[in-house]
Amino acid sequence: MPPVKHYSSSEVNQYELSTRLLSLTENTSYTLTQINGQRIYRKATHAWTGPEPSRSCEVFIGRIPHDCFEDSLVPLFQQAGELFEFRLMINFSGWNRGYAFAMYTTEAEAGNAIRLFNNYMIRPSWQLGVCPSINNCRIFISRIPPTTPSAEIVRLLYALTDEVQEVRIRRAVASCAAIVEYRSHRGAAMARKALVAAAAAAWGCGARPAVDWSLPQSPQLLKQYREIGRWSPERGVELTRVPEDSPGASPCNASYTLEPWSQARRLRMIQEAQRNAAAVEWSNRMSSGLEYLSASMGSLSVGGLQERVWAPPPAAPRAPSGPPPCPPPGPPARPLVPTRDDFNPWTAPHPMYEFIHGKEAR
């Protein structure tokens, strides 16, 4: 594998980069042009005869470092086969947007590129992602004001975007959505960018329509959109409605499914809300348990605890001088033994004191 050139954000020289990019086209049959946020490295017209390769010959390249350009990527992907076109997405600052498309001359070469460069370590701890390219030409628009006539929706979409083929509309009691089909993926991408900025102003009335990619292949879901609209300068807006009792028609009660990343984002939001609710419930249980414990401790009798505190016994009266008095008749008195309540381990004699000292005396 050839070494991949690395430009840090503080060392990139645009003049040097332009020189490196121009060297790709010297003594080759390729041209390099930049248009609409993408730089296209493509075979020259005189170097290719016949139809262009099909969409199945194109691969999608993701997770590209933002300071990695064609002078590193094109030689790398040419090892899998002959490139017909390499498109790198560029933003306004000149850095790439992290993904590109490589079209080979045959399907076998495209499969070879996926096998060689999917999870390829282009830099330490930085792997590329390579997979077949999906030609998604549909845009999904939701939250359209339900009072907007279908003819007005079709007219606005044809006026705001280019390359529109047809508009499919689905209506419910309080909602309206549409799927717009374009001639190419590029047309759909440009239309999505334009609709995000202009759809809210176009519909007005405080509308906040949501614009996103739709699933590229969804024939069952498309049957839910029964109104099909087209526009032409000669005929204007033409609306046709698919009858509900047509073969294979499905009930119009399910919403259109967005891209998988949108589903994952919604799933993460639901899981986060569930975790927050569980944390609140746990804190409520802990606070109620502490309140019960403090109430139980407050009900204890402090006076009863003080009565059990040991106190030294009162001093015995001094014995009078003279012979001891005779003990009264009767059974011998039991020796005084400290009770449990008046026992003090710090002043009480050792239990074996008398035995030890009596033995020494003997």
Short mmCIF file of C-alpha atoms in Angstrom, two decimals:
data_model
loop_
_atom_site.label_atom_id
_atom_site.label_comp_id
_atom_site.label_asym_id
_atom_site.label_seq_id
_atom_site.Cartn_x
_atom_site.Cartn_y
_atom_site.Cartn_z
CA MET A 1 0.00 0.00 0.00
CA PRO A 2 1.36 3.50 -0.78
CA PRO A 3 1.94 5.83 2.15
CA VAL A 4 -0.99 8.12 2.91
CA LYS A 5 -0.04 11.78 3.15
CA HIS A 6 -1.16 13.52 6.30
CA TYR A 7 -1.89 17.24 6.59
CA SER A 8 -2.50 18.74 9.99
CA SER A 9 -4.89 21.67 10.28
CA SER A 10 -2.03 24.09 10.98
CA GLU A 11 0.26 22.88 8.13
CA VAL A 12 -2.02 22.58 5.11
CA ASN A 13 -0.88 24.78 2.26
CA GLN A 14 -3.59 25.33 -0.34
CA TYR A 15 -1.03 26.11 -3.03
CA GLU A 16 0.86 22.90 -2.31
CA LEU A 17 -2.40 20.95 -2.28
CA SER A 18 -3.38 22.39 -5.67
CA THR A 19 0.01 21.38 -7.06
CA ARG A 20 -0.44 17.82 -5.79
CA LEU A 21 -3.96 17.59 -7.24
CA LEU A 22 -2.85 18.85 -10.63
CA SER A 23 -0.11 16.22 -10.70
CA LEU A 24 -2.85 13.55 -10.73
CA THR A 25 -4.00 14.67 -14.17
CA GLU A 26 -0.55 15.13 -15.75
CA ASN A 27 0.18 12.54 -18.43
CA THR A 28 -3.10 10.78 -17.64
CA SER A 29 -6.50 10.49 -19.28
CA TYR A 30 -8.37 12.05 -16.32
CA THR A 31 -9.78 15.51 -15.62
CA LEU A 32 -10.33 17.22 -12.26
CA THR A 33 -13.20 19.66 -11.77
CA GLN A 34 -14.99 21.10 -8.74
CA ILE A 35 -18.70 21.90 -8.80
CA ASN A 36 -21.49 22.13 -6.23
CA GLY A 37 -19.46 21.07 -3.21
CA GLN A 38 -17.72 18.10 -4.80
CA ARG A 39 -14.43 17.59 -6.62
CA ILE A 40 -14.70 15.11 -9.51
CA TYR A 41 -11.74 13.09 -10.80
CA ARG A 42 -13.11 11.55 -13.99
CA LYS A 43 -11.99 9.90 -17.21
CA ALA A 44 -11.76 12.31 -20.11
CA THR A 45 -14.33 12.09 -22.89
CA HIS A 46 -11.79 10.98 -25.48
CA ALA A 47 -10.51 8.22 -23.20
CA TRP A 48 -13.84 6.39 -22.80
CA THR A 49 -16.13 4.98 -25.43
CA GLY A 50 -19.51 3.48 -24.79
CA PRO A 51 -22.04 3.98 -22.01
CA GLU A 52 -21.06 4.94 -18.50
CA PRO A 53 -20.71 2.17 -15.90
CA SER A 54 -23.89 1.32 -14.03
CA ARG A 55 -24.65 2.36 -10.48
CA SER A 56 -23.69 -1.14 -9.28
CA CYS A 57 -20.07 -0.27 -10.16
CA GLU A 58 -19.94 2.53 -7.57
CA VAL A 59 -18.88 2.23 -3.93
CA PHE A 60 -19.39 4.59 -1.02
CA ILE A 61 -16.31 5.52 1.06
CA GLY A 62 -16.94 6.82 4.57
CA ARG A 63 -14.93 7.80 7.66
CA ILE A 64 -12.32 9.66 5.59
CA PRO A 65 -10.06 12.01 7.60
CA HIS A 66 -11.03 15.58 6.84
CA ASP A 67 -7.47 16.51 5.80
CA CYS A 68 -7.05 13.57 3.40
CA PHE A 69 -7.46 14.38 -0.31
CA GLU A 70 -7.32 12.84 -3.79
CA ASP A 71 -3.52 12.75 -3.94
CA SER A 72 -3.72 10.03 -1.26
CA LEU A 73 -7.10 8.43 -1.96
CA VAL A 74 -6.98 8.00 -5.74
CA PRO A 75 -3.69 6.01 -5.83
CA LEU A 76 -4.99 3.90 -2.98
CA PHE A 77 -8.30 2.94 -4.61
CA GLN A 78 -6.75 2.45 -8.04
CA GLN A 79 -5.17 -0.72 -6.65
CA ALA A 80 -8.61 -2.38 -6.70
CA GLY A 81 -9.18 -1.67 -10.41
CA GLU A 82 -9.57 1.00 -13.05
CA LEU A 83 -11.40 4.08 -11.79
CA PHE A 84 -13.97 5.73 -14.02
CA GLU A 85 -14.83 8.50 -11.54
CA PHE A 86 -13.87 9.53 -8.02
CA ARG A 87 -16.01 12.17 -6.27
CA LEU A 88 -14.84 13.71 -2.99
CA MET A 89 -17.30 15.90 -1.09
CA ILE A 90 -15.77 19.29 -0.16
CA ASN A 91 -17.10 21.97 2.20
CA PHE A 92 -16.66 25.73 1.93
CA SER A 93 -13.46 25.80 3.99
CA GLY A 94 -11.68 23.43 1.60
CA TRP A 95 -11.64 20.34 3.84
CA ASN A 96 -13.48 17.23 2.76
CA ARG A 97 -16.75 16.25 4.41
CA GLY A 98 -15.62 12.76 5.37
CA TYR A 99 -17.03 10.72 2.48
CA ALA A 100 -16.55 10.09 -1.24
CA PHE A 101 -17.82 7.93 -4.13
CA ALA A 102 -15.61 5.79 -6.35
CA MET A 103 -17.01 4.37 -9.59
CA TYR A 104 -15.10 1.55 -11.28
CA THR A 105 -15.43 0.30 -14.82
CA THR A 106 -16.80 -3.12 -13.78
CA GLU A 107 -18.79 -4.60 -10.91
CA ALA A 108 -15.98 -7.05 -10.11
CA GLU A 109 -13.58 -4.16 -9.48
CA ALA A 110 -16.12 -2.49 -7.20
CA GLY A 111 -16.48 -5.70 -5.19
CA ASN A 112 -12.70 -5.97 -5.02
CA ALA A 113 -12.53 -2.43 -3.57
CA ILE A 114 -15.03 -3.35 -0.86
CA ARG A 115 -13.06 -6.48 0.01
CA LEU A 116 -9.71 -4.66 0.15
CA PHE A 117 -10.57 -1.33 1.77
CA ASN A 118 -13.53 -1.88 4.07
CA ASN A 119 -12.09 -1.36 7.59
CA TYR A 120 -8.76 -0.46 6.00
CA MET A 121 -6.45 1.31 8.49
CA ILE A 122 -5.67 4.50 6.62
CA ARG A 123 -4.10 6.01 9.76
CA PRO A 124 -3.39 4.70 13.22
CA SER A 125 -6.76 3.94 14.87
CA TRP A 126 -8.60 5.32 11.81
CA GLN A 127 -10.42 2.83 9.59
CA LEU A 128 -12.23 3.51 6.33
CA GLY A 129 -15.73 2.23 5.68
CA VAL A 130 -16.44 1.02 2.13
CA CYS A 131 -19.80 -0.38 0.98
CA PRO A 132 -21.96 -0.44 -2.19
CA SER A 133 -23.40 2.93 -3.14
CA ILE A 134 -27.18 3.31 -2.85
CA ASN A 135 -28.77 5.60 -5.40
CA ASN A 136 -31.36 7.21 -3.14
CA CYS A 137 -33.46 9.63 -5.19
CA ARG A 138 -36.36 10.20 -2.78
CA ILE A 139 -36.99 12.95 -0.24
CA PHE A 140 -39.49 12.57 2.59
CA ILE A 141 -41.37 15.67 3.81
CA SER A 142 -43.59 15.53 6.89
CA ARG A 143 -45.56 18.04 8.99
CA ILE A 144 -47.06 19.72 5.92
CA PRO A 145 -50.11 21.83 6.91
CA PRO A 146 -53.10 19.54 6.28
CA THR A 147 -55.13 22.42 4.84
CA THR A 148 -52.68 22.88 1.95
CA PRO A 149 -54.25 21.65 -1.32
CA SER A 150 -52.42 18.85 -3.10
CA ALA A 151 -52.06 20.90 -6.27
CA GLU A 152 -50.34 23.65 -4.28
CA ILE A 153 -47.89 21.14 -2.73
CA VAL A 154 -46.96 19.81 -6.17
CA ARG A 155 -46.60 23.30 -7.64
CA LEU A 156 -44.31 24.45 -4.78
CA LEU A 157 -42.04 21.41 -4.97
CA TYR A 158 -41.60 21.79 -8.74
CA ALA A 159 -40.89 25.50 -8.27
CA LEU A 160 -38.39 25.14 -5.40
CA THR A 161 -36.36 22.19 -6.74
CA ASP A 162 -35.14 20.74 -10.02
CA GLU A 163 -35.24 17.26 -11.56
CA VAL A 164 -38.59 16.37 -9.96
CA GLN A 165 -40.22 13.30 -11.49
CA GLU A 166 -43.32 12.90 -9.32
CA VAL A 167 -44.78 13.83 -5.94
CA ARG A 168 -46.69 11.31 -3.82
CA ILE A 169 -48.95 12.67 -1.08
CA ARG A 170 -50.49 10.92 1.92
CA ARG A 171 -53.23 12.59 3.96
CA ALA A 172 -54.72 11.78 7.36
CA VAL A 173 -57.18 13.58 9.59
CA ALA A 174 -54.67 16.08 11.00
CA SER A 175 -51.46 15.42 9.07
CA CYS A 176 -50.01 15.47 5.60
CA ALA A 177 -46.76 14.05 4.19
CA ALA A 178 -45.14 13.71 0.78
CA ILE A 179 -42.43 11.71 -0.99
CA VAL A 180 -40.67 13.45 -3.86
CA GLU A 181 -38.93 11.37 -6.54
CA TYR A 182 -35.98 12.94 -8.41
CA ARG A 183 -34.10 11.88 -11.52
CA SER A 184 -30.74 11.41 -9.76
CA HIS A 185 -29.21 11.23 -6.35
CA ARG A 186 -27.45 14.51 -6.92
CA GLY A 187 -30.75 16.20 -7.75
CA ALA A 188 -32.29 14.78 -4.57
CA ALA A 189 -29.34 15.96 -2.47
CA MET A 190 -29.51 19.49 -3.89
CA ALA A 191 -33.28 19.53 -3.41
CA ARG A 192 -33.00 18.41 0.20
CA LYS A 193 -30.58 21.24 0.91
CA ALA A 194 -32.91 23.78 -0.73
CA LEU A 195 -36.07 22.49 0.96
CA VAL A 196 -34.57 22.59 4.45
CA ALA A 197 -34.10 26.34 4.04
CA ALA A 198 -37.15 27.27 1.96
CA ALA A 199 -39.99 24.87 2.85
CA ALA A 200 -41.05 26.66 6.05
CA ALA A 201 -41.20 30.04 4.29
CA ALA A 202 -42.97 28.59 1.28
CA TRP A 203 -45.84 26.99 3.19
CA GLY A 204 -46.12 29.79 5.74
CA CYS A 205 -48.77 29.87 8.50
CA GLY A 206 -46.15 28.90 11.08
CA ALA A 207 -45.47 25.59 9.32
CA ARG A 208 -42.37 23.67 10.31
CA PRO A 209 -42.05 20.87 7.73
CA ALA A 210 -39.39 18.19 8.33
CA VAL A 211 -37.24 17.24 5.34
CA ASP A 212 -35.19 14.03 5.34
CA TRP A 213 -34.04 11.16 3.13
CA SER A 214 -36.58 8.41 2.56
CA LEU A 215 -35.86 4.74 2.21
CA PRO A 216 -34.52 4.02 -1.28
CA GLN A 217 -36.62 0.86 -1.70
CA SER A 218 -40.06 0.77 -0.09
CA PRO A 219 -42.78 -0.35 -2.54
CA GLN A 220 -45.18 -1.36 0.26
CA LEU A 221 -44.89 1.99 1.99
CA LEU A 222 -45.27 3.89 -1.26
CA LYS A 223 -48.74 2.38 -1.67
CA GLN A 224 -49.90 4.43 1.33
CA TYR A 225 -49.32 7.62 -0.71
CA ARG A 226 -52.36 7.52 -2.95
CA GLU A 227 -52.23 10.97 -4.53
CA ILE A 228 -49.65 11.23 -7.32
CA GLY A 229 -48.92 14.64 -8.78
CA ARG A 230 -46.86 15.84 -11.73
CA TRP A 231 -46.32 19.21 -13.33
CA SER A 232 -45.40 20.25 -16.85
CA PRO A 233 -45.36 23.67 -18.55
CA GLU A 234 -47.85 22.47 -21.14
CA ARG A 235 -50.45 20.84 -18.87
CA GLY A 236 -49.72 22.34 -15.46
CA VAL A 237 -50.47 20.22 -12.36
CA GLU A 238 -51.89 16.74 -12.99
CA LEU A 239 -53.23 14.82 -9.99
CA THR A 240 -54.21 11.16 -10.02
CA ARG A 241 -55.46 9.11 -7.08
CA VAL A 242 -54.80 5.42 -6.53
CA PRO A 243 -58.05 3.73 -5.37
CA GLU A 244 -57.96 2.09 -1.97
CA ASP A 245 -59.39 -1.17 -3.31
CA SER A 246 -56.61 -1.55 -5.86
CA PRO A 247 -54.66 -4.84 -5.78
CA GLY A 248 -51.99 -4.82 -3.08
CA ALA A 249 -53.20 -1.58 -1.51
CA SER A 250 -52.47 -1.22 2.17
CA PRO A 251 -54.41 0.79 4.78
CA CYS A 252 -53.38 4.40 5.13
CA ASN A 253 -52.71 4.36 8.87
CA ALA A 254 -48.96 3.81 9.16
CA SER A 255 -46.39 6.56 8.84
CA TYR A 256 -43.46 6.43 6.48
CA THR A 257 -40.24 5.05 7.91
CA LEU A 258 -37.18 7.29 7.97
CA GLU A 259 -33.57 6.28 7.54
CA PRO A 260 -32.14 3.80 10.12
CA TRP A 261 -30.02 6.52 11.74
CA SER A 262 -33.21 8.49 12.48
CA GLN A 263 -34.76 5.39 14.05
CA ALA A 264 -31.65 4.87 16.19
CA ARG A 265 -31.72 8.50 17.31
CA ARG A 266 -35.36 8.19 18.38
CA LEU A 267 -34.61 4.92 20.20
CA ARG A 268 -31.78 6.58 22.13
CA MET A 269 -34.12 9.42 23.15
CA ILE A 270 -36.73 6.93 24.40
CA GLN A 271 -34.14 4.96 26.38
CA GLU A 272 -32.77 8.14 27.92
CA ALA A 273 -36.26 9.22 28.99
CA GLN A 274 -36.86 5.80 30.57
CA ARG A 275 -33.57 6.01 32.49
CA ASN A 276 -34.45 9.50 33.75
CA ALA A 277 -37.88 8.30 34.90
CA ALA A 278 -36.31 5.34 36.74
CA ALA A 279 -33.81 7.66 38.45
CA VAL A 280 -36.61 9.98 39.62
CA GLU A 281 -38.61 7.04 40.98
CA TRP A 282 -35.56 5.71 42.84
CA SER A 283 -34.85 9.11 44.41
CA ASN A 284 -38.50 9.37 45.52
CA ARG A 285 -38.29 5.95 47.16
CA MET A 286 -35.06 6.86 48.95
CA SER A 287 -36.48 10.14 50.25
CA SER A 288 -39.63 8.41 51.55
CA GLY A 289 -37.47 5.75 53.25
CA LEU A 290 -35.35 8.39 54.98
CA GLU A 291 -38.46 10.19 56.20
CA TYR A 292 -39.81 6.94 57.69
CA LEU A 293 -36.47 6.22 59.37
CA SER A 294 -36.26 9.69 60.92
CA ALA A 295 -39.85 9.40 62.18
CA SER A 296 -39.07 6.02 63.74
CA MET A 297 -35.96 7.37 65.48
CA GLY A 298 -37.93 10.33 66.82
CA SER A 299 -40.47 8.01 68.48
CA LEU A 300 -37.82 6.34 70.69
CA SER A 301 -37.83 7.23 74.45
CA VAL A 302 -34.67 9.13 75.25
CA GLY A 303 -35.49 8.99 78.96
CA GLY A 304 -35.50 5.19 78.87
CA LEU A 305 -32.02 5.21 77.38
CA GLN A 306 -30.73 7.55 80.11
CA GLU A 307 -32.03 5.26 82.87
CA ARG A 308 -29.77 2.48 81.64
CA VAL A 309 -26.58 4.55 81.88
CA TRP A 310 -24.33 3.15 84.63
CA ALA A 311 -23.76 5.24 87.74
CA PRO A 312 -21.36 4.37 90.61
CA PRO A 313 -23.08 2.97 93.68
CA PRO A 314 -23.25 5.22 96.78
CA ALA A 315 -20.32 4.95 99.11
CA ALA A 316 -20.83 2.52 101.98
CA PRO A 317 -20.87 4.08 105.53
CA ARG A 318 -17.65 3.80 107.47
CA ALA A 319 -17.65 0.89 109.88
CA PRO A 320 -17.58 1.91 113.59
CA SER A 321 -14.47 1.21 115.59
CA GLY A 322 -14.54 -1.76 117.86
CA PRO A 323 -15.40 -5.37 117.45
CA PRO A 324 -17.77 -6.13 114.60
CA PRO A 325 -21.33 -6.77 115.58
CA CYS A 326 -22.55 -10.28 115.64
CA PRO A 327 -24.41 -11.33 112.55
CA PRO A 328 -28.08 -11.92 113.05
CA PRO A 329 -29.23 -15.48 113.18
CA GLY A 330 -30.35 -17.07 109.98
CA PRO A 331 -28.82 -18.16 106.65
CA PRO A 332 -25.61 -16.45 105.66
CA ALA A 333 -26.10 -13.45 103.46
CA ARG A 334 -25.03 -13.72 99.87
CA PRO A 335 -22.06 -11.57 98.91
CA LEU A 336 -22.90 -8.39 97.13
CA VAL A 337 -22.41 -8.87 93.44
CA PRO A 338 -22.61 -5.89 91.08
CA THR A 339 -25.72 -6.09 88.95
CA ARG A 340 -25.87 -5.52 85.27
CA ASP A 341 -27.11 -2.00 85.73
CA ASP A 342 -24.34 -0.83 88.11
CA PHE A 343 -21.39 -2.74 86.64
CA ASN A 344 -18.46 -0.54 85.57
CA PRO A 345 -15.67 -2.40 83.79
CA TRP A 346 -13.21 0.41 84.53
CA THR A 347 -13.52 0.33 88.35
CA ALA A 348 -14.72 -3.21 89.05
CA PRO A 349 -12.02 -5.63 90.38
CA HIS A 350 -10.71 -8.35 88.18
CA PRO A 351 -12.86 -11.52 88.48
CA MET A 352 -9.76 -13.59 89.45
CA TYR A 353 -8.36 -10.98 91.85
CA GLU A 354 -9.35 -12.76 95.06
CA PHE A 355 -8.24 -16.15 93.76
CA ILE A 356 -4.83 -14.87 92.69
CA HIS A 357 -4.13 -12.90 95.85
CA GLY A 358 -5.55 -15.59 98.13
CA LYS A 359 -3.28 -18.20 96.56
CA GLU A 360 -0.23 -15.99 97.04
CA ALA A 361 -1.20 -15.41 100.63
CA ARG A 362 -1.42 -19.12 101.21
#
